[in-house]
Amino acid sequence: MTATTDGGPGGEAARGTPSARTKTSGTIPEPASGPGTGGLTGRTEELAAEAARRATGHLLARQHPDGWWKGDLETNVTMDAEDLLLRQFLGIQDETVTGAAGRWIRSQQREDGAWPTFHGGPGDLSATVEAYVALRLAGDAPEEPWMAAASAFVRERGGIARCRVFTRIWLALFGWWRWDDLPELPPELIYLPKWVPLNIYSFASWARQTIVPLTIVAAHRPVRPAPFVLDELHTDPARPNPPVPRAPLSSWDGFFQRLDRALHAYRKVSVRPLRRAAMRSAARWIIERQENDGCFGGIQPPAVYSVIALHLLGYDLDHPVLRAGLKALDEFAVWPDKDTRMIEACQSPVWDTCLATIALADAGVPADDPALVKAVDWMLGEQITKSGDWAVQRPGLPSGGWAFEFQNDTYPDIDDTAEVVLALIRVDHPEPERVKASVDRGVRWNVGMQSKNGAWGAFDADNTSAFPNRLPFCDFGEVIDPPSADVTAHVVEMLAALGLEHAPHTRRGIDWLLAEQERSGAWFGRWGVNYIYGTGSVVPALVAAGLPASHPAIRRAVGWLESVQNEDGGWGEDLRSYSSAEWVGRGESTASQTAWALLALLAAGEREGEAVRRGVRWLAGTQNEDGSWDEPYFTGTGFPRDFSINYHLYRMVFPLTALGRYVRGEPFGGLRKGA
């Protein structure tokens, strides 16, 4: 991994305005050089072929001997801060780890003293509070210039009282915040049947895995001795939590605020035996979902809260469950150098491997190449054959999906499964029947996870309740998993590649996608940033499913993509597009987002168009000598507006896919229908 250090003290401040655009259309002669060409001379086809060759070599060299690929998954410094807070809470501080984490956290600070949640983004209050506390644990004094700047930023924005609930929970663990001033989360929630609103299965998989252990933590309300005070993070230390007006009772917010007060009152009169039984049931629920590698849910928040919850219930740190859990959390650490440590929120080997396989195959690596065969062998071994939480909504559906991580058998996801199938069918494996059986299981599971409206979510079917997001507790990001255009598009593309474009479930997915297109011609991107990702996912799927390039929906999408192309020939979209219309389709050009736009335009028959030529030349002109691309900007989405991701392999796999399809003239990698 290459450390991103230009956002540290003395580094980059937030970009203030969206970048300028130029709209282009038509076909023009090859230029010698100039804007939008990367300063290159030569024919675009030749430049693209050379760039694809170098990128292929670079990507092949990164394959693990076991067959998989994995790029770093960079998020924000709250992961690192919470890791240090967890160690402080458990009493397992390590001087080397603390120092290395402190170096990474300092390197990400903005000039104004704040920490952003994505590269080049504005300062975030909660991230800044957590980073500040972590640096205090690392020994930084409040008087240090960077610390004073951070505390001033926090006070200017209302202090700790205006932080998200998760941040204040971490502070409550050390008495820096009152448990009474946090939303109540009773462990009896575990007993609500699935037909009752706000049962645990009405939450998205990631929220469910986090909430269940937090009910145990909230019931215990532990407080460890604070190693220092945090008066400098309050606007008024004598009045750290000034009251705010309640929303009207007639509003949903007002209703749930009063429900929370009722739950606080219930805490005082709750039946103790029932509460103890609920915590034991929650503990069983947690332990049953611990993976073979010790992790819980494959992501950081459930893992850290599960460790804390079980420890509060009496599991000591040498207990096999906790020992394995802590070891798994250590596996989330990336060391950019021997003195710096970054924590990944998650790991993405299955996702990275299937995307790398598609990229290499579409770039012309022979279908029986040993590297691709080895990748297929590894992916076949990762298919999940046990039931998981998804079966609550789909009982009786045979398993057969793939998860995102090395180990996460409880939570396979629909997006990974679709892309793995698309990767498997590109490779000539020496055991074709084995591959076919695996593909059939994956397709059957994905089709069975279709939601009632004809589309697909990421982890669950019909996870669309309007209530969870309204809880006072749920201010940390998206807590439901409704269908999205990008996931639905990947499933439709998978089905079309298998010759199932006319099947009823495929047609329902197509109808839903067409209805979801926005007036601009773009599609919203749930799991990638943002409209460029959504549009780059949907257009290839619709064309693969039989829509002609002349279809009005395809032409509107092409027009939108051309209208938001940057002057330099690339495409980019800032994460602020999730909150502000002025950022939609706007941002510094990136390799991954340029590739997404090109994939849509190539599928739409625009190979000879000016926009494609300029985009291809931008990719060729910005490629590094080793065949890679630099991409500090975050183009992945965990929760729109709240949690952003820089997938370090995106800058490789998507440009190579786009260049390969441009060079070979095969929008879908030359797939044979029904292969």
XYZ file of C-alpha atoms in Angstrom, residues 106-364:
259
model
C -1.598 12.416 11.983
C -0.826 11.901 8.288
C -4.519 12.214 7.416
C -5.201 15.523 9.188
C -6.265 18.537 7.122
C -4.716 21.986 7.324
C -7.652 23.291 9.366
C -7.042 20.668 12.073
C -9.951 18.406 11.138
C -10.086 14.919 9.696
C -12.224 14.111 6.640
C -13.991 10.855 5.870
C -12.590 10.762 2.334
C -9.585 12.169 0.502
C -10.010 15.867 -0.257
C -13.311 16.015 1.589
C -14.455 18.478 4.252
C -13.650 18.007 7.913
C -15.973 15.679 9.788
C -16.866 16.376 13.418
C -17.137 12.787 14.658
C -14.019 11.618 12.824
C -12.112 14.565 14.266
C -13.220 13.821 17.835
C -12.234 10.161 17.545
C -8.896 10.995 15.925
C -8.166 13.592 18.596
C -8.888 11.165 21.448
C -6.758 8.492 19.786
C -3.834 10.899 19.528
C -4.270 11.785 23.190
C -3.944 8.043 23.894
C -0.812 8.064 21.726
C 0.689 10.768 23.938
C -0.005 13.949 21.956
C -0.545 16.896 24.266
C -3.578 19.188 23.827
C -1.220 22.152 23.439
C 0.482 20.775 20.348
C -0.446 22.941 17.335
C -2.216 20.175 15.411
C -4.153 19.140 18.531
C -5.177 22.707 19.361
C -6.382 23.145 15.778
C -8.423 19.948 16.045
C -10.073 20.886 19.348
C -10.904 24.340 17.980
C -12.581 22.724 14.971
C -14.635 20.497 17.302
C -15.781 23.406 19.477
C -16.708 25.511 16.452
C -19.086 22.765 15.341
C -20.844 22.274 18.633
C -18.471 19.984 20.499
C -18.931 16.353 21.467
C -22.670 16.917 21.933
C -23.110 17.189 18.155
C -21.199 13.992 17.341
C -22.841 10.868 16.007
C -24.133 8.320 18.501
C -21.332 5.827 17.785
C -18.674 8.358 18.738
C -20.450 9.195 21.981
C -20.773 5.472 22.799
C -16.993 5.130 22.593
C -16.623 8.157 24.853
C -19.173 6.785 27.318
C -17.006 3.682 27.765
C -14.529 5.949 29.592
C -16.936 8.329 31.317
C -16.377 11.132 28.792
C -20.115 11.044 28.033
C -23.128 10.024 30.091
C -24.867 6.783 29.191
C -28.157 8.445 30.136
C -27.601 10.890 27.287
C -27.429 8.134 24.666
C -30.327 6.417 22.905
C -31.525 3.317 24.712
C -31.047 -0.051 23.027
C -32.642 -2.889 25.065
C -31.306 -6.437 24.615
C -34.896 -7.717 24.653
C -34.909 -6.623 21.018
C -33.491 -10.072 20.243
C -36.898 -11.616 21.043
C -39.028 -9.580 18.653
C -40.465 -11.835 15.905
C -39.769 -10.892 12.320
C -43.316 -9.598 11.719
C -42.878 -6.913 14.395
C -41.420 -3.590 13.210
C -37.856 -2.954 14.390
C -37.012 -6.620 14.905
C -33.326 -7.292 14.268
C -34.013 -8.670 10.778
C -35.644 -5.409 9.698
C -32.149 -3.907 9.841
C -29.545 -4.410 7.133
C -27.039 -7.177 7.750
C -24.238 -4.788 8.756
C -26.486 -2.842 11.152
C -27.983 -6.038 12.624
C -24.535 -7.428 13.386
C -23.625 -4.170 15.120
C -26.841 -3.598 17.042
C -27.064 -7.025 18.689
C -23.738 -6.730 20.569
C -24.433 -3.073 21.331
C -27.614 -4.059 23.178
C -25.374 -5.951 25.613
C -22.968 -3.028 25.929
C -25.838 -0.576 26.475
C -27.396 -2.833 29.108
C -24.127 -2.997 31.076
C -23.156 0.666 30.605
C -19.497 0.020 31.469
C -17.153 2.842 32.406
C -13.380 2.395 32.460
C -11.162 4.970 34.188
C -10.475 7.838 31.813
C -6.754 8.529 31.347
C -7.425 12.260 30.856
C -10.281 14.744 30.625
C -11.716 16.116 27.390
C -12.992 19.500 28.528
C -11.375 21.109 25.486
C -13.861 19.274 23.217
C -16.958 20.874 24.792
C -18.305 24.293 23.971
C -19.036 24.629 27.702
C -17.450 21.948 29.934
C -19.886 22.803 32.716
C -22.783 22.082 30.380
C -21.510 19.431 27.953
C -24.937 18.388 26.638
C -27.183 21.423 26.297
C -30.816 20.492 25.646
C -32.214 20.739 22.143
C -35.887 21.150 21.254
C -37.780 17.957 20.523
C -39.393 17.428 17.170
C -43.204 17.733 17.134
C -45.040 14.612 18.279
C -46.895 14.617 14.965
C -43.609 13.912 13.127
C -41.826 10.569 12.852
C -38.728 12.057 14.464
C -40.827 13.289 17.356
C -42.491 9.905 17.757
C -39.192 8.026 17.877
C -37.643 10.564 20.252
C -40.470 9.896 22.679
C -40.180 6.162 22.123
C -36.548 6.461 23.149
C -37.546 8.238 26.368
C -40.016 5.437 27.051
C -37.247 2.873 26.594
C -35.094 4.795 29.079
C -37.954 4.552 31.551
C -38.378 0.840 30.781
C -34.741 0.259 31.703
C -35.530 1.190 35.303
C -38.403 -1.293 35.581
C -37.261 -4.066 33.250
C -37.576 -7.613 34.584
C -34.038 -8.598 35.561
C -34.344 -12.315 34.728
C -35.763 -11.423 31.311
C -32.943 -8.958 30.665
C -30.287 -11.477 31.670
C -31.904 -14.108 29.446
C -31.999 -11.625 26.554
C -28.290 -10.914 26.924
C -27.513 -14.632 26.968
C -29.604 -15.088 23.817
C -27.811 -12.173 22.168
C -24.454 -13.707 23.111
C -25.452 -17.020 21.537
C -26.567 -15.169 18.431
C -23.171 -13.448 18.222
C -21.079 -16.574 18.821
C -23.065 -18.636 16.315
C -22.061 -16.087 13.672
C -18.358 -16.008 14.457
C -16.446 -17.093 11.381
C -13.713 -19.717 11.211
C -11.081 -16.974 11.151
C -12.480 -15.473 14.358
C -14.130 -12.424 12.835
C -17.747 -11.409 13.259
C -19.458 -10.449 10.007
C -16.190 -9.758 8.227
C -16.316 -6.038 9.070
C -14.841 -3.923 11.832
C -17.869 -2.488 13.720
C -19.569 -5.834 14.550
C -16.182 -7.323 15.393
C -15.151 -4.701 17.959
C -18.568 -4.471 19.614
C -18.901 -8.259 19.740
C -15.554 -8.511 21.534
C -16.597 -5.838 24.045
C -20.039 -7.384 24.602
C -18.735 -10.890 25.231
C -16.007 -9.556 27.507
C -18.667 -7.749 29.566
C -20.531 -11.057 29.898
C -17.493 -12.667 31.493
C -15.528 -14.058 28.569
C -11.883 -13.445 29.431
C -9.345 -12.465 26.810
C -7.887 -15.987 26.745
C -11.241 -17.560 25.919
C -11.034 -19.137 22.434
C -13.862 -16.945 21.129
C -12.212 -13.693 22.187
C -8.699 -14.828 21.376
C -9.797 -15.638 17.826
C -11.781 -12.409 17.582
C -8.834 -10.237 18.592
C -6.513 -12.105 16.243
C -8.945 -11.497 13.368
C -9.011 -7.776 14.148
C -5.208 -7.723 13.985
C -5.487 -9.162 10.476
C -7.248 -5.940 9.433
C -4.008 -4.011 9.951
C -2.005 -2.785 6.954
C 1.520 -1.486 7.484
C 2.460 1.029 4.747
C 5.911 0.975 6.331
C 7.402 -0.494 9.484
C 6.407 2.559 11.543
C 2.859 3.205 10.283
C -0.313 1.163 10.767
C -3.704 1.558 9.062
C -6.821 -0.454 9.929
C -9.048 -1.733 7.137
C -12.766 -1.706 7.868
C -13.074 -4.889 5.861
C -11.155 -7.020 3.387
C -12.233 -7.620 -0.193
C -10.472 -10.670 -1.696
C -13.493 -12.276 -3.386
C -14.624 -8.987 -4.912
C -11.118 -8.103 -6.028
C -10.476 -11.567 -7.459
C -13.591 -11.773 -9.586
C -13.072 -8.230 -10.910
C -9.407 -8.977 -11.682
C -10.377 -12.167 -13.510
C -12.939 -10.290 -15.620
C -10.418 -7.553 -16.388
C -7.705 -9.963 -17.499
C -10.073 -12.067 -19.587
C -11.561 -9.005 -21.278
C -8.062 -7.701 -21.975
C -7.234 -10.839 -23.930
